[in-house]
Coordinates of N, CA and C in Angstrom, one line a residue:
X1 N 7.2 -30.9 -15.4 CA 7.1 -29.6 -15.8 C 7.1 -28.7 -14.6
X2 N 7.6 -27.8 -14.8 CA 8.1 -26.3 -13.7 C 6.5 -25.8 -13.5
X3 N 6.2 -25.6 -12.1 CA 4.8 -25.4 -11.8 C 5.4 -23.4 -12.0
X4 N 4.6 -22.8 -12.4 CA 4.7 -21.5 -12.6 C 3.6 -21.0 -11.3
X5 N 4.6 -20.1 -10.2 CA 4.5 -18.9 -9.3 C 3.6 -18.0 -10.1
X6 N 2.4 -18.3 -9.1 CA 1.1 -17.3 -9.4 C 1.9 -15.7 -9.0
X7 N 1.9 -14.2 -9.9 CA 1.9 -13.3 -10.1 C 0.9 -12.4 -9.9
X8 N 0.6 -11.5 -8.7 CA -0.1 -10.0 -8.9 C -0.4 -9.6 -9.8
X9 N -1.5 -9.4 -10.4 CA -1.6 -8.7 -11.5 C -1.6 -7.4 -11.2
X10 N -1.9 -6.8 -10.3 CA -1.9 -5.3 -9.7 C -1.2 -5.2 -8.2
X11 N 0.0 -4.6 -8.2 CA 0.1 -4.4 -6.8 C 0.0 -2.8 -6.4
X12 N -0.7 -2.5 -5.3 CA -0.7 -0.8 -5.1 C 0.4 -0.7 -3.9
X13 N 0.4 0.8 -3.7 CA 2.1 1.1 -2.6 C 1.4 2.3 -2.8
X14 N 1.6 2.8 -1.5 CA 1.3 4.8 -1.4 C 0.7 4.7 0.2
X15 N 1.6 6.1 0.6 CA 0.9 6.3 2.0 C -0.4 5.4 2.8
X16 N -0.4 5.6 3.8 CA -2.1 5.1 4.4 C -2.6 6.9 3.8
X17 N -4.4 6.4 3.6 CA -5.1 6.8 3.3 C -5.5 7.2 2.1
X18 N -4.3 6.9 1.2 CA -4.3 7.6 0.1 C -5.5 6.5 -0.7
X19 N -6.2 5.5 -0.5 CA -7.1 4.6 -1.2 C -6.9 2.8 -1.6
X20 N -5.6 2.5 -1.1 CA -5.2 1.6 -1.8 C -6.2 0.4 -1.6
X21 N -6.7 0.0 -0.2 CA -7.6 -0.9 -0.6 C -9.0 -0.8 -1.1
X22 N -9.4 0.6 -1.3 CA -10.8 1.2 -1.6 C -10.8 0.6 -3.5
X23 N -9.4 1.4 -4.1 CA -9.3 1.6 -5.2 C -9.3 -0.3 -5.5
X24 N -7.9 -0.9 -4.6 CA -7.4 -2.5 -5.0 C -9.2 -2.9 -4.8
X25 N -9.8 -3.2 -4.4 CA -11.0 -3.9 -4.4 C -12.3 -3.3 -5.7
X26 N -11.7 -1.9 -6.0 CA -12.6 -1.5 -7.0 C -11.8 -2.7 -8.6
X27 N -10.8 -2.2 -8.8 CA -10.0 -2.7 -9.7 C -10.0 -4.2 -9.4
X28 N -9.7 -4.9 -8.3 CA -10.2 -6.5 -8.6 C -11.4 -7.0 -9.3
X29 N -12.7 -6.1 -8.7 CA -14.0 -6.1 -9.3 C -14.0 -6.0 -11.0
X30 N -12.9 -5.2 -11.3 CA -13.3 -5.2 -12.6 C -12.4 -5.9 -13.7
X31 N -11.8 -6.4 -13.1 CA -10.5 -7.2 -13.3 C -11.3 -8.8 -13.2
X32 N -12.4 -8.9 -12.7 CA -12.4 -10.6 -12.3 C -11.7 -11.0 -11.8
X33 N -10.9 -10.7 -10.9 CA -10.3 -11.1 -9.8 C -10.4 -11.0 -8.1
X34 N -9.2 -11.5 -7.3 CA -9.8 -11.5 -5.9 C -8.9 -10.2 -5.8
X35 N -9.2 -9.7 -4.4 CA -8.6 -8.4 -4.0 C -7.6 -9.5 -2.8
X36 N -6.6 -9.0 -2.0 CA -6.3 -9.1 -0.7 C -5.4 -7.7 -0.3
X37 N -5.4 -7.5 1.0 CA -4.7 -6.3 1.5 C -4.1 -6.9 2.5
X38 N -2.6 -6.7 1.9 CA -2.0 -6.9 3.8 C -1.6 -6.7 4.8
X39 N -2.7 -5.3 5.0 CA -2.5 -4.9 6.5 C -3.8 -5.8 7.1
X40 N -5.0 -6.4 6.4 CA -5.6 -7.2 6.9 C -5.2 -8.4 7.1
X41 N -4.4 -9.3 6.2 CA -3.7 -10.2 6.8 C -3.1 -10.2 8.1
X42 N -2.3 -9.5 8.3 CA -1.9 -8.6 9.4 C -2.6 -9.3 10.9
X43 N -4.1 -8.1 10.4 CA -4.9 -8.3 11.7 C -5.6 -9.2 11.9
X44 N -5.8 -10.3 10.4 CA -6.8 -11.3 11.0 C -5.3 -12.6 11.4
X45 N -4.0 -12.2 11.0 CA -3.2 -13.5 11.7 C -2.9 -12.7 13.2
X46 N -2.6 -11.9 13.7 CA -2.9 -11.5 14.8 C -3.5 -11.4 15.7
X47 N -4.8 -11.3 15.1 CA -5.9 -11.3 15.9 C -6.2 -9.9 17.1
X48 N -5.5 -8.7 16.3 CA -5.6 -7.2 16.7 C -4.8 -6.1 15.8
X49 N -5.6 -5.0 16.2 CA -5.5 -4.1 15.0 C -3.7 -3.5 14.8
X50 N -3.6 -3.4 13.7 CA -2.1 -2.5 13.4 C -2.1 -1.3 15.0
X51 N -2.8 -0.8 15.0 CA -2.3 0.1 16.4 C -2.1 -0.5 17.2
X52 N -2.9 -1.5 17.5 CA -2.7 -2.4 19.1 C -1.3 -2.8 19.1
X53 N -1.1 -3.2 17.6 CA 0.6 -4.4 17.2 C 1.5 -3.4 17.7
X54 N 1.3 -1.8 17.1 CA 2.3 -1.2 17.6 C 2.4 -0.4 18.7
X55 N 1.8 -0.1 19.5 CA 1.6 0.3 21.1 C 2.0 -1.3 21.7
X56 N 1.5 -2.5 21.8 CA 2.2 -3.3 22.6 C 3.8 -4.1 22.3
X57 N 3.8 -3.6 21.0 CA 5.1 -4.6 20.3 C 5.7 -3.2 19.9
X58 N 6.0 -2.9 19.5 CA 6.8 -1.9 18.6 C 6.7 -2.0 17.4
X59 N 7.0 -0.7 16.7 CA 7.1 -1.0 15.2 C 8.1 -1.9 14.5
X60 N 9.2 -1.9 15.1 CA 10.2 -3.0 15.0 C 9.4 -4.5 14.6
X61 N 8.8 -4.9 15.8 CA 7.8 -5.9 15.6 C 6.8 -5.9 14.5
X62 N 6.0 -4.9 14.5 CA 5.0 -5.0 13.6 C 6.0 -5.3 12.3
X63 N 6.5 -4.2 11.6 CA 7.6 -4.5 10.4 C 8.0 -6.3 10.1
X64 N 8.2 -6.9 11.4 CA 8.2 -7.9 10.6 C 7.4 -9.2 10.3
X65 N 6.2 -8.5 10.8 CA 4.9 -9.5 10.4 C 4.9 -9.0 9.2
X66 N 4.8 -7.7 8.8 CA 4.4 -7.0 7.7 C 5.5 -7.4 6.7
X67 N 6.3 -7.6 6.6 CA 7.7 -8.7 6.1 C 7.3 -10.1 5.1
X68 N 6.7 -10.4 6.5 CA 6.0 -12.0 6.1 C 5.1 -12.1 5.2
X69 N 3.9 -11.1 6.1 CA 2.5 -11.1 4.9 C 2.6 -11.1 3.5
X70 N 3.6 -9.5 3.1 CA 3.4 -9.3 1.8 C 4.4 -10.1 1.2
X71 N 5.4 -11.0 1.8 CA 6.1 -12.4 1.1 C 4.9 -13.3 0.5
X72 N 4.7 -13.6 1.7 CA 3.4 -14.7 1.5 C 2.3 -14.1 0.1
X73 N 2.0 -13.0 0.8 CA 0.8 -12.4 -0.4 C 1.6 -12.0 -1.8
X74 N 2.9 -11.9 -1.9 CA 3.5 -11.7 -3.0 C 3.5 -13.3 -4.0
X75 N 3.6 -14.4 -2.8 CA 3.9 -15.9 -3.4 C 3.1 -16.2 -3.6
X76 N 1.3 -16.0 -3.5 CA 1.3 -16.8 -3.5 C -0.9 -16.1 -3.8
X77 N -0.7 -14.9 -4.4 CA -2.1 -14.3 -4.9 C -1.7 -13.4 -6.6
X78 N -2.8 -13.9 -7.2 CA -2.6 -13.5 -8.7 C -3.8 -12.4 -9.0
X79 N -4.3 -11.3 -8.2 CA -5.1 -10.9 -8.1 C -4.6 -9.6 -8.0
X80 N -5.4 -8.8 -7.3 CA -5.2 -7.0 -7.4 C -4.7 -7.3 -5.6
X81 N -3.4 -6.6 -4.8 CA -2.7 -6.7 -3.6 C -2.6 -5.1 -3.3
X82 N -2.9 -5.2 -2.3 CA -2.3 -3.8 -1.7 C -1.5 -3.7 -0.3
X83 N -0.6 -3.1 -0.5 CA 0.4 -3.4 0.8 C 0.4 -2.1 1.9
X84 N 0.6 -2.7 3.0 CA 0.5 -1.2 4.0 C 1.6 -0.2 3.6
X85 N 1.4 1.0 4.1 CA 2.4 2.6 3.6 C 3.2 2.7 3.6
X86 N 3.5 1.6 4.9 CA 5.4 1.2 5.2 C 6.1 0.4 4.8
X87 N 5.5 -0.9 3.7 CA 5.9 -2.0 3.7 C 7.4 -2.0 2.7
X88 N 7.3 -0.9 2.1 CA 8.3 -0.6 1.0 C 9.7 -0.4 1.5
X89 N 9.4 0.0 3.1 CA 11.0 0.6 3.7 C 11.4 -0.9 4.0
X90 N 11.4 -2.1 3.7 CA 12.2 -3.5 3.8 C 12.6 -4.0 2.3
X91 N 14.2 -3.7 2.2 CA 15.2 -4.0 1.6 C 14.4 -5.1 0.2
X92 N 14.1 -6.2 0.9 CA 14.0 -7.4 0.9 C 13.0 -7.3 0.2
X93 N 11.6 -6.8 0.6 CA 10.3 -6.7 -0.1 C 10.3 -6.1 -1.6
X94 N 11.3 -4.5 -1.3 CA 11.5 -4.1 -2.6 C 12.1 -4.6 -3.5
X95 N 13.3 -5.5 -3.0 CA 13.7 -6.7 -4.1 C 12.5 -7.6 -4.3
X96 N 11.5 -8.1 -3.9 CA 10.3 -8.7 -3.9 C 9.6 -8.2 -5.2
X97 N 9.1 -6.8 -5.2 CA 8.5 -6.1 -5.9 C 8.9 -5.9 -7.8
X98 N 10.6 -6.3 -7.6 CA 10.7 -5.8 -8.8 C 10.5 -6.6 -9.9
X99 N 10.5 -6.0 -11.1 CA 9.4 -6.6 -12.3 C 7.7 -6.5 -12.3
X100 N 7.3 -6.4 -11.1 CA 6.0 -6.7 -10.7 C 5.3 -5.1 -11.4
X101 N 3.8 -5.6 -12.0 CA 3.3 -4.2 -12.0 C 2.9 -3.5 -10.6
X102 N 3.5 -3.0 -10.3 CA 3.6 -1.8 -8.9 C 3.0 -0.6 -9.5
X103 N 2.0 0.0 -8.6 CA 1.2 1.2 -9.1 C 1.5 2.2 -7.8
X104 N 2.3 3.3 -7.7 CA 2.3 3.9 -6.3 C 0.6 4.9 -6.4
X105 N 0.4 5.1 -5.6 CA -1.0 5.8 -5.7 C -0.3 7.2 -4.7
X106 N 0.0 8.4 -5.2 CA 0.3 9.2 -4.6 C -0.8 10.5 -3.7
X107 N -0.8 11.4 -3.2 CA -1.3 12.5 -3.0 C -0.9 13.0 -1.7
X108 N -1.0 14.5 -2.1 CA 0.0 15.8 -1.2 C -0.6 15.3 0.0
X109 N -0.1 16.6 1.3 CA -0.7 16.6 2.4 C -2.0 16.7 2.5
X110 N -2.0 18.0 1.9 CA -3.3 18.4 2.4 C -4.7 17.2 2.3
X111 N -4.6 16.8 1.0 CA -5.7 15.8 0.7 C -4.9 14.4 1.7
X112 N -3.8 14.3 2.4 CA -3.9 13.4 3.1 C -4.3 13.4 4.5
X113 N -4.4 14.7 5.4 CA -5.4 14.9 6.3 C -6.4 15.0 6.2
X114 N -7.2 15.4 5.0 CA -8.8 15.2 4.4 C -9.4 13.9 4.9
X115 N -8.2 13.0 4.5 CA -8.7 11.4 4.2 C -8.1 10.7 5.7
X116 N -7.1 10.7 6.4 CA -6.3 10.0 7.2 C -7.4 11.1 8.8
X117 N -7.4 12.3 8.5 CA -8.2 13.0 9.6 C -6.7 13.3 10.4
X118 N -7.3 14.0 11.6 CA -6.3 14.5 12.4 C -6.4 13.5 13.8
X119 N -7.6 13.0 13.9 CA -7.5 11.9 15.2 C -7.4 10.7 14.9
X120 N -7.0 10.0 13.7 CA -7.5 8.5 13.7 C -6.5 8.1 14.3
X121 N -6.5 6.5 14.2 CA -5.8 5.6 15.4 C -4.7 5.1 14.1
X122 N -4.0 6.4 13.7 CA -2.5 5.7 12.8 C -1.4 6.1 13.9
X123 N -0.9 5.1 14.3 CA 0.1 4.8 14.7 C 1.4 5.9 14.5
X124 N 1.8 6.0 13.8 CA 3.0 7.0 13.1 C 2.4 8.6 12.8
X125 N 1.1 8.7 13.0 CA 0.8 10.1 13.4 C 0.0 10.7 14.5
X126 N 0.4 10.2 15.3 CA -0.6 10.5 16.7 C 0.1 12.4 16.9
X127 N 1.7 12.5 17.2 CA 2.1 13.4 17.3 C 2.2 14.1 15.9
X128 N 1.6 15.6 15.9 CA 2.0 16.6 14.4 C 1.6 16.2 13.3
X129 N 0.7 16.0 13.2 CA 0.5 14.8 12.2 C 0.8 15.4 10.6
X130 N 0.5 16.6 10.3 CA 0.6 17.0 9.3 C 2.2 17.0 9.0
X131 N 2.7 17.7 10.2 CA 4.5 17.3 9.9 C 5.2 15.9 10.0
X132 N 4.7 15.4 10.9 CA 4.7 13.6 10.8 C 4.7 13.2 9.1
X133 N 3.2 13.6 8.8 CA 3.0 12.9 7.1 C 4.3 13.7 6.4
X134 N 4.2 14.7 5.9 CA 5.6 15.4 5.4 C 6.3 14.4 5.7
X135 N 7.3 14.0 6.6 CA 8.3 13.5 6.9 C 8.3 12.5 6.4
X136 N 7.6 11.3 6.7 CA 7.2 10.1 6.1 C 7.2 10.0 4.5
X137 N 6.8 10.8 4.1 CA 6.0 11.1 2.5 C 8.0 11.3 2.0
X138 N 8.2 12.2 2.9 CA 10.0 12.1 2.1 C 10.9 11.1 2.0
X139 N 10.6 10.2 3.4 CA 11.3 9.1 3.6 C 10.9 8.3 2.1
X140 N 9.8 8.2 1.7 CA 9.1 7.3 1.5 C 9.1 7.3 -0.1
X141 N 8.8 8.2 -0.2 CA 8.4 8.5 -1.8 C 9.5 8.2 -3.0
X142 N 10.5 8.3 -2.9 CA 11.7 8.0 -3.1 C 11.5 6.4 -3.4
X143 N 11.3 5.6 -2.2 CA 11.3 4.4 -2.5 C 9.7 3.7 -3.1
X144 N 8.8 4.2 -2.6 CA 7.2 4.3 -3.6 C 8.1 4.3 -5.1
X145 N 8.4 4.9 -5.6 CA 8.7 5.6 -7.3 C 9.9 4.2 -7.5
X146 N 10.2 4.0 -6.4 CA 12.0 2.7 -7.2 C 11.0 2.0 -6.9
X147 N 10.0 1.1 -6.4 CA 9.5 0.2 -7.0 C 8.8 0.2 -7.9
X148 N 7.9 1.2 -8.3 CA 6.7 1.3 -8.9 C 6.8 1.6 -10.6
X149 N 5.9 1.0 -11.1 CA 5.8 1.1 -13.0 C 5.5 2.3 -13.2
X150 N 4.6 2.3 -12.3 CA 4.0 3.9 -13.0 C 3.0 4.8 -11.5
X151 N 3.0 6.2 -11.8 CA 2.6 6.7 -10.4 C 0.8 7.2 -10.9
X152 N -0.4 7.1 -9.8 CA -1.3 7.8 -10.3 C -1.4 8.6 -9.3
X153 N -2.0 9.8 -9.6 CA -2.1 10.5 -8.4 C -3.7 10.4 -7.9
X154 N -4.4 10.3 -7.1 CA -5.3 10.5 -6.4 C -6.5 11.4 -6.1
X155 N -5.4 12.8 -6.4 CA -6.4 14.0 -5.6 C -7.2 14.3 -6.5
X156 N -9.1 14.9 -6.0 CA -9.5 15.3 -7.0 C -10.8 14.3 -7.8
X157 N -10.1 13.5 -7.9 CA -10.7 11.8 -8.8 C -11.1 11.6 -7.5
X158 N -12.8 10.6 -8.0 CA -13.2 9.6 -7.2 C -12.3 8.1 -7.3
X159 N -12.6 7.4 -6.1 CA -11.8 6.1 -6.4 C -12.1 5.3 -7.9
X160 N -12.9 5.3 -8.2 CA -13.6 5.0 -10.1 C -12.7 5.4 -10.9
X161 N -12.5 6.7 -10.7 CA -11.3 7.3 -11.7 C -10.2 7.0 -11.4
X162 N -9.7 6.9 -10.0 CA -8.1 6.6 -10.2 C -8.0 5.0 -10.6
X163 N -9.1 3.8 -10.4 CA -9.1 2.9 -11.3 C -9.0 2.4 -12.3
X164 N -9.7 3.2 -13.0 CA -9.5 3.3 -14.5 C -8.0 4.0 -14.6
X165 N -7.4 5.3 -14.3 CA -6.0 5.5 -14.5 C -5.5 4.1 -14.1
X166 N -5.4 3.4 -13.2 CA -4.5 2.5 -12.7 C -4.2 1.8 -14.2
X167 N -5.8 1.2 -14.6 CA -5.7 0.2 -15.7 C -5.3 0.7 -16.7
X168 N -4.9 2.4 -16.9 CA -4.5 2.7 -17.7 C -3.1 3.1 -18.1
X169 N -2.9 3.1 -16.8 CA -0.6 2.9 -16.8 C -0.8 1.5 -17.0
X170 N -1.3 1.0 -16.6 CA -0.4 -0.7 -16.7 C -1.2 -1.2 -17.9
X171 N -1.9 -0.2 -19.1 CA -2.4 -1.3 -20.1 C -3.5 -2.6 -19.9
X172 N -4.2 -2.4 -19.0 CA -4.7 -3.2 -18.4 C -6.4 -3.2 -18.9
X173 N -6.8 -4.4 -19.3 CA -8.6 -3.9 -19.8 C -9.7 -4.6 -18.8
X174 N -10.8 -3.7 -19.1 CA -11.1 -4.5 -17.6 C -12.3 -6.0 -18.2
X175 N -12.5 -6.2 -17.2 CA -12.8 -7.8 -17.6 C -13.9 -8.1 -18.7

C-alpha cells in the first residue's frame, strides 16, 4: 500500500511582519497540532540569523536555503507552516503550494511599519523602508493571491481574531 505524503493543514504567506508565525502558532494551538516556521528552520540549519545569511551571502544565497526549507517543510509537516515573505517569488515553491490550503495574511503599509518598525534588522528594508515595503507588497501580492485559498486581512484584529478568520476561510474547527 502507497504510504500517503503528510499534508499542511494550514499554510500562511504575507509580508514579514504581518503575524504569520504569531498567528501559525496561535492556530496550531488550537488546531492540536505542531506549528513550524521556515525562516526558523532557516536559522537553526545555519546556525545565523536571516540578516547575517544576507549581508554575508546574498540574497541569491539565502533564496535557496529558503527553497529547501519550505520543500522539506512542505514534505514532510501536517501541522499549521508559515513561510518567510519571499518564499513565494520561487517558481518551484508556488508550484509546491498548489491545492494546499494557503492563507495570505495581508496588511497596508502603514500598519506594516507599526509592526516591522523603521529600524529592525529586515534585510530588504534597511534603505526607505516605507517605499521599500510598497515595492515589495506590488512585486508580491500578485503572487501571495495565485497561491492562496483565501486572503485575511490583519489590520485592526488581534492575532485571536485573525485566527479564528483563518479557521474561518478554510472551514476549519478548532480542536
Amino acid at each position: 500500500m502507497d504510504q500517503v505524503r503528510p499534508r499542511p493543514l494550514v499554510v500562511l504567506v504575507g509580508p514579514m511582519g504581518v503575524g504569520k508565525s504569531t498567528v501559525g502558532a496561535l492556530l496550531a494551538q488550537r488546531l492540536g497540532v505542531g506549528f513550524r516556521d521556515t525562516d526558523a528552520d532557516i536559522v537553526a540549519a545555519a546556525g545565523r540569523e536571516i540578516s547575517d545569511i544576507f549581508v554575508d551571502d546574498g540574497e541569491e544565497h539565502f533564496r535557496a536555503l529558503e527553497r529547501e526549507a519550505v520543500a522539506a517543510a512542505l514534505a514532510a509537516h501536517d501541522g499549521v507552516l508559515a513561510l518567510g515573505g519571499g518564499a513565494i517569488l520561487d517558481a518551484g515553491t508556488r508550484e509546491l503550494l498548489a491545492g494546499l490550503p494557503v492563507v495570505f495574511l495581508d496588511m497596508g503599509v502603514g500598519e506594516a511599519v507599526r509592526r516591522v518598525g523603521l529600524d529592525s534588522p529586515r534585510p530588504l528594508l534597511v534603505v526607505n523602508p516605507r517605499q521599500r515595503w510598497r515595492q515589495l507588497m506590488e512585486e508580491r501580492r500578485p503572487l501571495y493571491t495565485e497561491v492562496s485559498r483565501a486572503v485575511v486581512g490583519t489590520e485592526g484584529r488581534t492575532p485571536e481574531e485573525v485566527a479564528a478568520a483563518v479557521l474561518d476561510a478554510l472551514e476549519l474547527k478548532d480542536a
